[in-house]
Amino acid sequence: MLKKSSLVLWGAALFIAWHGLLLLFLWSRPPSPAADGARLTAEVIRLAQDAETELERQKELLRQIHRYSQLWGRRRVPITPKSSQIPPRLSPPPPPPLTDAADAVLPVLVLACDRSTVRRCLDKLLRYRPSAQRFPVIVSQDCGHAETAAVIASYGDAVAHIRQPDLSDIPVPAEHRKFQGYYKIARHYRWALGQVFRTFRYRAAIVVEDDLEIAPDFFEYFQAAFPLLLADRSLWCISAWNDNGKEQMVDVGQADLLYRTDFFPGLGWLLLAELWDELEPKWPRAFWDDWMRQPEQRRDRSCVRPEVSRTMTFGRKGVSHGQFFDQYLKFIKLNDRFVPFTQLDLSYLKKEEYERSFLPKVYAAPEVKVEELQGNRRRELGTVRLQYSGRDSFKAFAKALGLMDDLKSGIPRAGYHGIVSFIYRGRRVYLAPPSDWTGYDPSWS
């Protein structure tokens, strides 16, 4: 580029210098007597002709410079084949792997649609984030809802507002007409995550939805857990959510306690760009979260989740029409005390160390019957284990004790190796399969 600019400047300078010398010659000549008029006229005509000839030479020189600069530019800038139909800015070479968590930027992607109550979500994000540079907020809006757009715009430069361009209906099977909203959500997720990882080129992102409120240590939690995601390839997400996190079912005195879980929780979660590279080509048309829970996507990987949730949902209105909200979601306990996670040693969550400590602890706990738990008997035992033998017994125990009883591809919510940890009547209980457990049965759904 410097070579191209210097050639153009040289040509222009030569052109100006020649004409400057011509004018200087004419102005500096002494006045001629009338007798010399004819000779002066002839000389001026000759000089004008010489100047015209030189002007044509300069024009040709500039044309050559222009042609060579175009050829030089074409050699230096690769041209995207027309058949790809991908704008060059969306297809740069992949960045090097992210290995250093110290200075990583973790944007928060907020998925919004037609809830003007997104203000509640954004207010807490902006209030609790420790750094605007480290945690930029990007709001991706679907639906084209004017009131919601106005709320987002009211934050000015504090958030980036992007809009899903395709608001059309999606052709769906006749039996899925009532699920049109789930198809649009999946389309929006794909577009928004594509913007974060392809257009903005971030290496990781925290994903929340517009009906989530965050805890005071939300950012501290993700900042501390992020290095685990980089170091342990058996993890594929960090989640802020405990599916069984109702207030009476968690130990608020252990707000610093974290778990591994085989169940993808969502509802405030961190992923790496390389996971999006894997998922994007096969992203589903609908029901993206249940799709994530299938063995083909999970590939025996786990997430980290907290004892006490770092998010809570206030969005009863939505495409699910309040499914689970009145029974479970509105009772989720949102952590209200700051835990300095970045000062804690979280290495116990790495797969080998976790299984060395967590699994023996579970199976060392005395086994009790569900009737003994319900009757609040055998309190002297402290932490106990309730063993299930199959899908039906798991669901029966879960319902009896107030847990979420649904299974996705055979995995219980918040479970790890089939084990669900929770508090019941003030004591720790592990709802667990037999110790010779060999894996999940996807037919348990």
GROMACS .gro file of C-alpha atoms in nm:
model
  445
    1MET     CA    1   0.000   0.000   0.000
    2LEU     CA    2   0.291   0.240   0.076
    3LYS     CA    3   0.446   0.167  -0.265
    4LYS     CA    4   0.118   0.246  -0.439
    5SER     CA    5   0.078   0.578  -0.256
    6SER     CA    6   0.437   0.692  -0.326
    7LEU     CA    7   0.401   0.629  -0.702
    8VAL     CA    8   0.085   0.837  -0.721
    9LEU     CA    9   0.241   1.122  -0.521
   10TRP     CA   10   0.555   1.116  -0.738
   11GLY     CA   11   0.352   1.148  -1.057
   12ALA     CA   12   0.143   1.431  -0.920
   13ALA     CA   13   0.454   1.617  -0.798
   14LEU     CA   14   0.621   1.588  -1.139
   15PHE     CA   15   0.310   1.723  -1.311
   16ILE     CA   16   0.288   2.025  -1.077
   17ALA     CA   17   0.662   2.097  -1.092
   18TRP     CA   18   0.668   2.111  -1.474
   19HIS     CA   19   0.383   2.360  -1.495
   20GLY     CA   20   0.530   2.565  -1.212
   21LEU     CA   21   0.857   2.601  -1.404
   22LEU     CA   22   0.665   2.702  -1.719
   23LEU     CA   23   0.477   2.978  -1.535
   24LEU     CA   24   0.796   3.097  -1.362
   25PHE     CA   25   0.969   3.127  -1.703
   26LEU     CA   26   0.689   3.334  -1.850
   27TRP     CA   27   0.658   3.564  -1.548
   28SER     CA   28   1.035   3.622  -1.519
   29ARG     CA   29   1.095   3.735  -1.885
   30PRO     CA   30   1.168   4.110  -1.924
   31PRO     CA   31   0.918   4.317  -2.127
   32SER     CA   32   0.993   4.303  -2.503
   33PRO     CA   33   0.978   4.602  -2.740
   34ALA     CA   34   0.700   4.611  -2.992
   35ALA     CA   35   0.944   4.505  -3.264
   36ASP     CA   36   0.997   4.177  -3.093
   37GLY     CA   37   0.617   4.106  -3.063
   38ALA     CA   38   0.602   3.858  -3.346
   39ARG     CA   39   0.901   3.664  -3.217
   40LEU     CA   40   0.753   3.660  -2.863
   41THR     CA   41   0.420   3.538  -2.994
   42ALA     CA   42   0.590   3.255  -3.181
   43GLU     CA   43   0.790   3.159  -2.873
   44VAL     CA   44   0.480   3.154  -2.651
   45ILE     CA   45   0.300   2.934  -2.905
   46ARG     CA   46   0.598   2.695  -2.909
   47LEU     CA   47   0.609   2.682  -2.530
   48ALA     CA   48   0.235   2.616  -2.517
   49GLN     CA   49   0.276   2.330  -2.764
   50ASP     CA   50   0.563   2.190  -2.559
   51ALA     CA   51   0.349   2.218  -2.246
   52GLU     CA   52   0.060   2.037  -2.415
   53THR     CA   53   0.295   1.757  -2.523
   54GLU     CA   54   0.433   1.729  -2.172
   55LEU     CA   55   0.079   1.728  -2.029
   56GLU     CA   56  -0.011   1.428  -2.246
   57ARG     CA   57   0.303   1.249  -2.127
   58GLN     CA   58   0.208   1.318  -1.766
   59LYS     CA   59  -0.147   1.193  -1.824
   60GLU     CA   60  -0.014   0.872  -1.975
   61LEU     CA   61   0.224   0.830  -1.682
   62LEU     CA   62  -0.061   0.871  -1.432
   63ARG     CA   63  -0.272   0.619  -1.629
   64GLN     CA   64   0.012   0.366  -1.610
   65ILE     CA   65   0.055   0.427  -1.238
   66HIS     CA   66  -0.320   0.369  -1.190
   67ARG     CA   67  -0.314   0.046  -1.392
   68TYR     CA   68  -0.015  -0.092  -1.203
   69SER     CA   69  -0.168   0.000  -0.868
   70GLN     CA   70  -0.486  -0.192  -0.956
   71LEU     CA   71  -0.282  -0.499  -1.055
   72TRP     CA   72  -0.081  -0.471  -0.734
   73GLY     CA   73  -0.401  -0.449  -0.527
   74ARG     CA   74  -0.553  -0.755  -0.692
   75ARG     CA   75  -0.240  -0.957  -0.617
   76ARG     CA   76  -0.238  -0.855  -0.248
   77VAL     CA   77  -0.613  -0.889  -0.166
   78PRO     CA   78  -0.765  -1.240  -0.205
   79ILE     CA   79  -1.097  -1.250  -0.389
   80THR     CA   80  -1.375  -1.460  -0.240
   81PRO     CA   81  -1.522  -1.697  -0.503
   82LYS     CA   82  -1.869  -1.592  -0.610
   83SER     CA   83  -1.998  -1.941  -0.548
   84SER     CA   84  -1.938  -1.909  -0.174
   85GLN     CA   85  -2.182  -1.618  -0.139
   86ILE     CA   86  -2.011  -1.529   0.193
   87PRO     CA   87  -1.910  -1.167   0.250
   88PRO     CA   88  -1.533  -1.151   0.309
   89ARG     CA   89  -1.580  -0.995   0.653
   90LEU     CA   90  -1.771  -1.305   0.765
   91SER     CA   91  -1.509  -1.553   0.652
   92PRO     CA   92  -1.168  -1.444   0.787
   93PRO     CA   93  -0.912  -1.710   0.875
   94PRO     CA   94  -0.981  -1.875   1.212
   95PRO     CA   95  -0.807  -1.712   1.510
   96PRO     CA   96  -0.546  -1.904   1.709
   97PRO     CA   97  -0.683  -2.114   1.998
   98LEU     CA   98  -0.766  -1.920   2.313
   99THR     CA   99  -0.528  -2.035   2.586
  100ASP     CA  100  -0.489  -1.735   2.818
  101ALA     CA  101  -0.788  -1.646   3.034
  102ALA     CA  102  -0.626  -1.353   3.212
  103ASP     CA  103  -0.720  -1.084   2.960
  104ALA     CA  104  -1.000  -1.255   2.769
  105VAL     CA  105  -1.305  -1.048   2.682
  106LEU     CA  106  -1.630  -1.226   2.774
  107PRO     CA  107  -1.922  -1.051   2.602
  108VAL     CA  108  -2.272  -1.102   2.737
  109LEU     CA  109  -2.519  -1.182   2.459
  110VAL     CA  110  -2.876  -1.096   2.560
  111LEU     CA  111  -3.144  -1.262   2.343
  112ALA     CA  112  -3.447  -1.032   2.332
  113CYS     CA  113  -3.780  -1.027   2.150
  114ASP     CA  114  -4.096  -0.852   2.267
  115ARG     CA  115  -4.046  -0.810   2.641
  116SER     CA  116  -4.002  -0.446   2.739
  117THR     CA  117  -3.911  -0.586   3.082
  118VAL     CA  118  -3.568  -0.650   2.929
  119ARG     CA  119  -3.484  -0.337   3.129
  120ARG     CA  120  -3.480  -0.548   3.447
  121CYS     CA  121  -3.222  -0.778   3.291
  122LEU     CA  122  -3.006  -0.498   3.149
  123ASP     CA  123  -3.014  -0.288   3.465
  124LYS     CA  124  -2.863  -0.570   3.670
  125LEU     CA  125  -2.605  -0.658   3.404
  126LEU     CA  126  -2.481  -0.300   3.389
  127ARG     CA  127  -2.500  -0.256   3.765
  128TYR     CA  128  -2.294  -0.564   3.853
  129ARG     CA  129  -2.040  -0.589   3.571
  130PRO     CA  130  -1.693  -0.496   3.696
  131SER     CA  131  -1.564  -0.375   3.358
  132ALA     CA  132  -1.734  -0.253   3.041
  133GLN     CA  133  -1.424  -0.348   2.842
  134ARG     CA  134  -1.401  -0.701   2.979
  135PHE     CA  135  -1.776  -0.768   2.965
  136PRO     CA  136  -1.941  -0.579   2.676
  137VAL     CA  137  -2.317  -0.628   2.652
  138ILE     CA  138  -2.471  -0.714   2.313
  139VAL     CA  139  -2.850  -0.722   2.286
  140SER     CA  140  -2.979  -0.918   1.988
  141GLN     CA  141  -3.345  -0.844   1.921
  142ASP     CA  142  -3.585  -1.061   1.724
  143CYS     CA  143  -3.956  -0.987   1.660
  144GLY     CA  144  -3.919  -0.619   1.565
  145HIS     CA  145  -4.117  -0.509   1.874
  146ALA     CA  146  -4.101  -0.128   1.881
  147GLU     CA  147  -4.149  -0.080   2.254
  148THR     CA  148  -3.873  -0.329   2.338
  149ALA     CA  149  -3.645  -0.165   2.079
  150ALA     CA  150  -3.703   0.173   2.242
  151VAL     CA  151  -3.610   0.035   2.584
  152ILE     CA  152  -3.286  -0.112   2.447
  153ALA     CA  153  -3.206   0.211   2.262
  154SER     CA  154  -3.248   0.409   2.584
  155TYR     CA  155  -2.919   0.261   2.713
  156GLY     CA  156  -2.724   0.435   2.437
  157ASP     CA  157  -2.363   0.326   2.404
  158ALA     CA  158  -2.378   0.118   2.722
  159VAL     CA  159  -2.503  -0.176   2.513
  160ALA     CA  160  -2.470  -0.279   2.149
  161HIS     CA  161  -2.810  -0.331   1.985
  162ILE     CA  162  -2.824  -0.570   1.689
  163ARG     CA  163  -3.142  -0.685   1.513
  164GLN     CA  164  -3.228  -1.020   1.364
  165PRO     CA  165  -3.305  -0.929   0.998
  166ASP     CA  166  -3.534  -1.222   0.911
  167LEU     CA  167  -3.872  -1.182   1.084
  168SER     CA  168  -4.069  -1.405   0.845
  169ASP     CA  169  -4.275  -1.705   0.946
  170ILE     CA  170  -4.101  -2.039   0.914
  171PRO     CA  171  -4.263  -2.329   0.725
  172VAL     CA  172  -4.322  -2.604   0.982
  173PRO     CA  173  -4.494  -2.944   0.977
  174ALA     CA  174  -4.868  -2.923   1.035
  175GLU     CA  175  -4.838  -3.086   1.376
  176HIS     CA  176  -4.585  -2.818   1.481
  177ARG     CA  177  -4.790  -2.508   1.394
  178LYS     CA  178  -4.834  -2.427   1.762
  179PHE     CA  179  -4.456  -2.449   1.801
  180GLN     CA  180  -4.373  -2.177   1.545
  181GLY     CA  181  -4.219  -1.973   1.829
  182TYR     CA  182  -3.963  -2.244   1.904
  183TYR     CA  183  -3.852  -2.241   1.540
  184LYS     CA  184  -3.805  -1.865   1.551
  185ILE     CA  185  -3.606  -1.887   1.874
  186ALA     CA  186  -3.369  -2.143   1.721
  187ARG     CA  187  -3.328  -1.924   1.413
  188HIS     CA  188  -3.255  -1.622   1.632
  189TYR     CA  189  -2.999  -1.811   1.842
  190ARG     CA  190  -2.817  -1.924   1.531
  191TRP     CA  191  -2.804  -1.573   1.385
  192ALA     CA  192  -2.706  -1.403   1.713
  193LEU     CA  193  -2.432  -1.651   1.800
  194GLY     CA  194  -2.308  -1.620   1.444
  195GLN     CA  195  -2.278  -1.245   1.491
  196VAL     CA  196  -2.084  -1.283   1.816
  197PHE     CA  197  -1.841  -1.545   1.687
  198ARG     CA  198  -1.822  -1.476   1.313
  199THR     CA  199  -1.873  -1.101   1.276
  200PHE     CA  200  -1.743  -0.966   1.609
  201ARG     CA  201  -1.484  -1.246   1.636
  202TYR     CA  202  -1.512  -1.302   2.011
  203ARG     CA  203  -1.346  -1.618   2.145
  204ALA     CA  204  -1.613  -1.692   2.410
  205ALA     CA  205  -1.952  -1.556   2.516
  206ILE     CA  206  -2.199  -1.563   2.805
  207VAL     CA  207  -2.555  -1.617   2.680
  208VAL     CA  208  -2.862  -1.494   2.869
  209GLU     CA  209  -3.221  -1.426   2.773
  210ASP     CA  210  -3.422  -1.111   2.833
  211ASP     CA  211  -3.619  -1.257   3.124
  212LEU     CA  212  -3.321  -1.339   3.346
  213GLU     CA  213  -3.204  -1.144   3.649
  214ILE     CA  214  -2.846  -1.201   3.763
  215ALA     CA  215  -2.680  -1.234   4.104
  216PRO     CA  216  -2.423  -0.983   4.235
  217ASP     CA  217  -2.138  -1.231   4.173
  218PHE     CA  218  -2.255  -1.342   3.827
  219PHE     CA  219  -1.949  -1.197   3.652
  220GLU     CA  220  -1.712  -1.312   3.926
  221TYR     CA  221  -1.842  -1.666   3.884
  222PHE     CA  222  -1.792  -1.678   3.508
  223GLN     CA  223  -1.453  -1.508   3.526
  224ALA     CA  224  -1.331  -1.768   3.776
  225ALA     CA  225  -1.479  -2.071   3.598
  226PHE     CA  226  -1.366  -1.967   3.250
  227PRO     CA  227  -1.011  -2.111   3.289
  228LEU     CA  228  -1.169  -2.449   3.371
  229LEU     CA  229  -1.348  -2.444   3.037
  230LEU     CA  230  -1.018  -2.382   2.862
  231ALA     CA  231  -0.823  -2.643   3.056
  232ASP     CA  232  -1.067  -2.935   3.081
  233ARG     CA  233  -1.193  -3.062   2.747
  234SER     CA  234  -1.448  -3.283   2.921
  235LEU     CA  235  -1.639  -2.957   2.991
  236TRP     CA  236  -1.838  -2.779   2.724
  237CYS     CA  237  -2.018  -2.506   2.920
  238ILE     CA  238  -2.032  -2.313   3.245
  239SER     CA  239  -2.390  -2.251   3.362
  240ALA     CA  240  -2.528  -2.014   3.624
  241TRP     CA  241  -2.838  -2.230   3.679
  242ASN     CA  242  -2.943  -2.509   3.915
  243ASP     CA  243  -3.261  -2.679   3.788
  244ASN     CA  244  -3.343  -2.793   4.142
  245GLY     CA  245  -3.239  -2.465   4.300
  246LYS     CA  246  -3.555  -2.388   4.497
  247GLU     CA  247  -3.473  -2.213   4.823
  248GLN     CA  248  -3.560  -2.506   5.048
  249MET     CA  249  -3.356  -2.745   4.830
  250VAL     CA  250  -3.019  -2.564   4.837
  251ASP     CA  251  -2.768  -2.489   5.111
  252VAL     CA  252  -2.741  -2.110   5.106
  253GLY     CA  253  -2.454  -2.142   5.353
  254GLN     CA  254  -2.254  -2.314   5.076
  255ALA     CA  255  -2.306  -2.055   4.805
  256ASP     CA  256  -1.947  -2.119   4.695
  257LEU     CA  257  -2.018  -2.487   4.615
  258LEU     CA  258  -2.003  -2.586   4.248
  259TYR     CA  259  -2.079  -2.915   4.071
  260ARG     CA  260  -2.025  -3.092   3.743
  261THR     CA  261  -2.346  -3.189   3.564
  262ASP     CA  262  -2.416  -3.400   3.256
  263PHE     CA  263  -2.742  -3.212   3.198
  264PHE     CA  264  -2.714  -2.898   2.984
  265PRO     CA  265  -2.876  -2.631   3.208
  266GLY     CA  266  -2.869  -2.316   2.991
  267LEU     CA  267  -3.026  -2.008   3.152
  268GLY     CA  268  -2.707  -1.808   3.168
  269TRP     CA  269  -2.419  -2.009   3.018
  270LEU     CA  270  -2.070  -1.963   2.882
  271LEU     CA  271  -1.935  -2.131   2.569
  272LEU     CA  272  -1.623  -2.111   2.356
  273ALA     CA  273  -1.612  -2.012   1.988
  274GLU     CA  274  -1.474  -2.355   1.902
  275LEU     CA  275  -1.792  -2.516   2.037
  276TRP     CA  276  -1.992  -2.292   1.806
  277ASP     CA  277  -1.770  -2.406   1.518
  278GLU     CA  278  -1.885  -2.758   1.602
  279LEU     CA  279  -2.256  -2.686   1.656
  280GLU     CA  280  -2.337  -2.425   1.392
  281PRO     CA  281  -2.327  -2.653   1.084
  282LYS     CA  282  -2.588  -2.884   1.236
  283TRP     CA  283  -2.789  -2.632   1.440
  284PRO     CA  284  -3.152  -2.751   1.473
  285ARG     CA  285  -3.460  -2.577   1.331
  286ALA     CA  286  -3.637  -2.585   1.669
  287PHE     CA  287  -3.605  -2.692   2.035
  288TRP     CA  288  -3.235  -2.607   2.041
  289ASP     CA  289  -3.188  -2.667   2.417
  290ASP     CA  290  -3.325  -3.022   2.413
  291TRP     CA  291  -3.119  -3.085   2.100
  292MET     CA  292  -2.809  -2.982   2.299
  293ARG     CA  293  -2.895  -3.256   2.551
  294GLN     CA  294  -2.882  -3.535   2.296
  295PRO     CA  295  -2.582  -3.772   2.305
  296GLU     CA  296  -2.473  -3.669   1.954
  297GLN     CA  297  -2.415  -3.312   2.073
  298ARG     CA  298  -2.314  -3.368   2.435
  299ARG     CA  299  -2.053  -3.633   2.348
  300ASP     CA  300  -2.007  -3.729   2.715
  301ARG     CA  301  -1.913  -3.371   2.809
  302SER     CA  302  -2.034  -3.191   3.119
  303CYS     CA  303  -2.108  -2.841   3.243
  304VAL     CA  304  -2.027  -2.667   3.570
  305ARG     CA  305  -2.327  -2.549   3.770
  306PRO     CA  306  -2.369  -2.385   4.114
  307GLU     CA  307  -2.539  -2.503   4.432
  308VAL     CA  308  -2.722  -2.168   4.441
  309SER     CA  309  -2.828  -2.023   4.106
  310ARG     CA  310  -2.667  -1.705   3.975
  311THR     CA  311  -2.969  -1.634   3.757
  312MET     CA  312  -3.344  -1.640   3.808
  313THR     CA  313  -3.621  -1.607   3.553
  314PHE     CA  314  -3.905  -1.358   3.586
  315GLY     CA  315  -4.053  -1.440   3.243
  316ARG     CA  316  -4.372  -1.634   3.289
  317LYS     CA  317  -4.489  -1.507   2.950
  318GLY     CA  318  -4.324  -1.683   2.658
  319VAL     CA  319  -4.354  -1.953   2.395
  320SER     CA  320  -4.374  -2.222   2.667
  321HIS     CA  321  -4.684  -2.048   2.814
  322GLY     CA  322  -4.543  -2.068   3.164
  323GLN     CA  323  -4.457  -2.440   3.155
  324PHE     CA  324  -4.276  -2.525   3.482
  325PHE     CA  325  -4.281  -2.160   3.587
  326ASP     CA  326  -4.553  -2.176   3.851
  327GLN     CA  327  -4.437  -2.512   3.986
  328TYR     CA  328  -4.058  -2.467   3.981
  329LEU     CA  329  -3.899  -2.168   3.815
  330LYS     CA  330  -4.048  -1.886   4.019
  331PHE     CA  331  -3.917  -2.050   4.337
  332ILE     CA  332  -3.553  -2.066   4.226
  333LYS     CA  333  -3.328  -1.904   4.486
  334LEU     CA  334  -3.107  -1.629   4.342
  335ASN     CA  335  -2.778  -1.599   4.526
  336ASP     CA  336  -2.764  -1.271   4.717
  337ARG     CA  337  -2.416  -1.273   4.871
  338PHE     CA  338  -2.094  -1.211   4.682
  339VAL     CA  339  -1.857  -1.508   4.664
  340PRO     CA  340  -1.498  -1.417   4.559
  341PHE     CA  341  -1.468  -1.712   4.320
  342THR     CA  342  -1.153  -1.576   4.154
  343GLN     CA  343  -0.973  -1.618   4.489
  344LEU     CA  344  -1.085  -1.982   4.531
  345ASP     CA  345  -0.924  -2.301   4.407
  346LEU     CA  346  -1.170  -2.457   4.162
  347SER     CA  347  -0.940  -2.736   4.046
  348TYR     CA  348  -1.163  -2.987   4.229
  349LEU     CA  349  -1.403  -2.954   3.933
  350LYS     CA  350  -1.161  -3.107   3.684
  351LYS     CA  351  -1.291  -3.445   3.577
  352GLU     CA  352  -1.033  -3.679   3.733
  353GLU     CA  353  -1.018  -3.497   4.065
  354TYR     CA  354  -1.395  -3.453   4.083
  355GLU     CA  355  -1.466  -3.820   4.031
  356ARG     CA  356  -1.199  -3.914   4.285
  357SER     CA  357  -1.376  -3.713   4.553
  358PHE     CA  358  -1.744  -3.676   4.462
  359LEU     CA  359  -1.834  -4.035   4.368
  360PRO     CA  360  -1.685  -4.201   4.679
  361LYS     CA  361  -1.855  -3.940   4.898
  362VAL     CA  362  -2.193  -4.020   4.742
  363TYR     CA  363  -2.166  -4.397   4.778
  364ALA     CA  364  -2.023  -4.373   5.130
  365ALA     CA  365  -2.343  -4.200   5.245
  366PRO     CA  366  -2.588  -4.431   5.428
  367GLU     CA  367  -2.879  -4.552   5.216
  368VAL     CA  368  -3.232  -4.466   5.333
  369LYS     CA  369  -3.583  -4.524   5.208
  370VAL     CA  370  -3.801  -4.248   5.070
  371GLU     CA  371  -4.050  -4.297   5.354
  372GLU     CA  372  -3.776  -4.230   5.606
  373LEU     CA  373  -3.690  -3.905   5.432
  374GLN     CA  374  -4.052  -3.796   5.415
  375GLY     CA  375  -4.101  -3.886   5.779
  376ASN     CA  376  -3.785  -3.694   5.871
  377ARG     CA  377  -3.647  -4.003   6.041
  378ARG     CA  378  -3.287  -4.116   6.098
  379ARG     CA  379  -3.167  -3.759   6.136
  380GLU     CA  380  -2.854  -3.882   6.312
  381LEU     CA  381  -2.722  -4.010   5.979
  382GLY     CA  382  -2.664  -3.663   5.837
  383THR     CA  383  -2.596  -3.684   5.462
  384VAL     CA  384  -2.783  -3.979   5.309
  385ARG     CA  385  -2.836  -4.156   4.978
  386LEU     CA  386  -3.164  -4.263   4.817
  387GLN     CA  387  -3.112  -4.524   4.547
  388TYR     CA  388  -3.328  -4.561   4.235
  389SER     CA  389  -3.318  -4.861   4.005
  390GLY     CA  390  -3.485  -4.741   3.686
  391ARG     CA  391  -3.675  -4.465   3.514
  392ASP     CA  392  -4.001  -4.523   3.700
  393SER     CA  393  -3.843  -4.528   4.044
  394PHE     CA  394  -3.643  -4.214   3.967
  395LYS     CA  395  -3.956  -4.027   3.860
  396ALA     CA  396  -4.152  -4.149   4.162
  397PHE     CA  397  -3.881  -4.040   4.408
  398ALA     CA  398  -3.830  -3.707   4.233
  399LYS     CA  399  -4.201  -3.624   4.247
  400ALA     CA  400  -4.223  -3.730   4.611
  401LEU     CA  401  -3.935  -3.505   4.711
  402GLY     CA  402  -4.017  -3.200   4.496
  403LEU     CA  403  -3.742  -3.240   4.234
  404MET     CA  404  -3.792  -3.183   3.863
  405ASP     CA  405  -3.868  -3.534   3.742
  406ASP     CA  406  -3.827  -3.504   3.365
  407LEU     CA  407  -3.536  -3.674   3.187
  408LYS     CA  408  -3.371  -3.567   2.862
  409SER     CA  409  -3.195  -3.846   2.673
  410GLY     CA  410  -3.196  -4.032   3.003
  411ILE     CA  411  -3.023  -3.757   3.203
  412PRO     CA  412  -3.191  -3.611   3.514
  413ARG     CA  413  -3.179  -3.238   3.562
  414ALA     CA  414  -2.864  -3.129   3.750
  415GLY     CA  415  -2.743  -3.492   3.748
  416TYR     CA  416  -2.386  -3.618   3.722
  417HIS     CA  417  -2.333  -3.990   3.660
  418GLY     CA  418  -2.706  -4.013   3.729
  419ILE     CA  419  -2.665  -3.853   4.075
  420VAL     CA  420  -2.877  -3.554   4.181
  421SER     CA  421  -2.760  -3.364   4.491
  422PHE     CA  422  -3.010  -3.152   4.688
  423ILE     CA  423  -3.126  -3.050   5.035
  424TYR     CA  424  -3.437  -3.210   5.183
  425ARG     CA  425  -3.564  -3.095   5.520
  426GLY     CA  426  -3.231  -2.946   5.605
  427ARG     CA  427  -2.997  -3.232   5.514
  428ARG     CA  428  -2.800  -3.333   5.210
  429VAL     CA  429  -2.952  -3.610   4.999
  430TYR     CA  430  -2.804  -3.786   4.696
  431LEU     CA  431  -3.063  -3.943   4.466
  432ALA     CA  432  -2.839  -4.194   4.293
  433PRO     CA  433  -2.835  -4.504   4.074
  434PRO     CA  434  -2.653  -4.819   4.191
  435SER     CA  435  -2.275  -4.789   4.229
  436ASP     CA  436  -2.222  -5.013   3.925
  437TRP     CA  437  -2.396  -4.758   3.700
  438THR     CA  438  -2.273  -4.793   3.343
  439GLY     CA  439  -2.423  -4.494   3.164
  440TYR     CA  440  -2.741  -4.315   3.059
  441ASP     CA  441  -3.020  -4.487   2.873
  442PRO     CA  442  -3.156  -4.241   2.611
  443SER     CA  443  -3.491  -4.423   2.612
  444TRP     CA  444  -3.552  -4.274   2.957
  445SER     CA  445  -3.718  -3.965   2.812
   0.00000   0.00000   0.00000
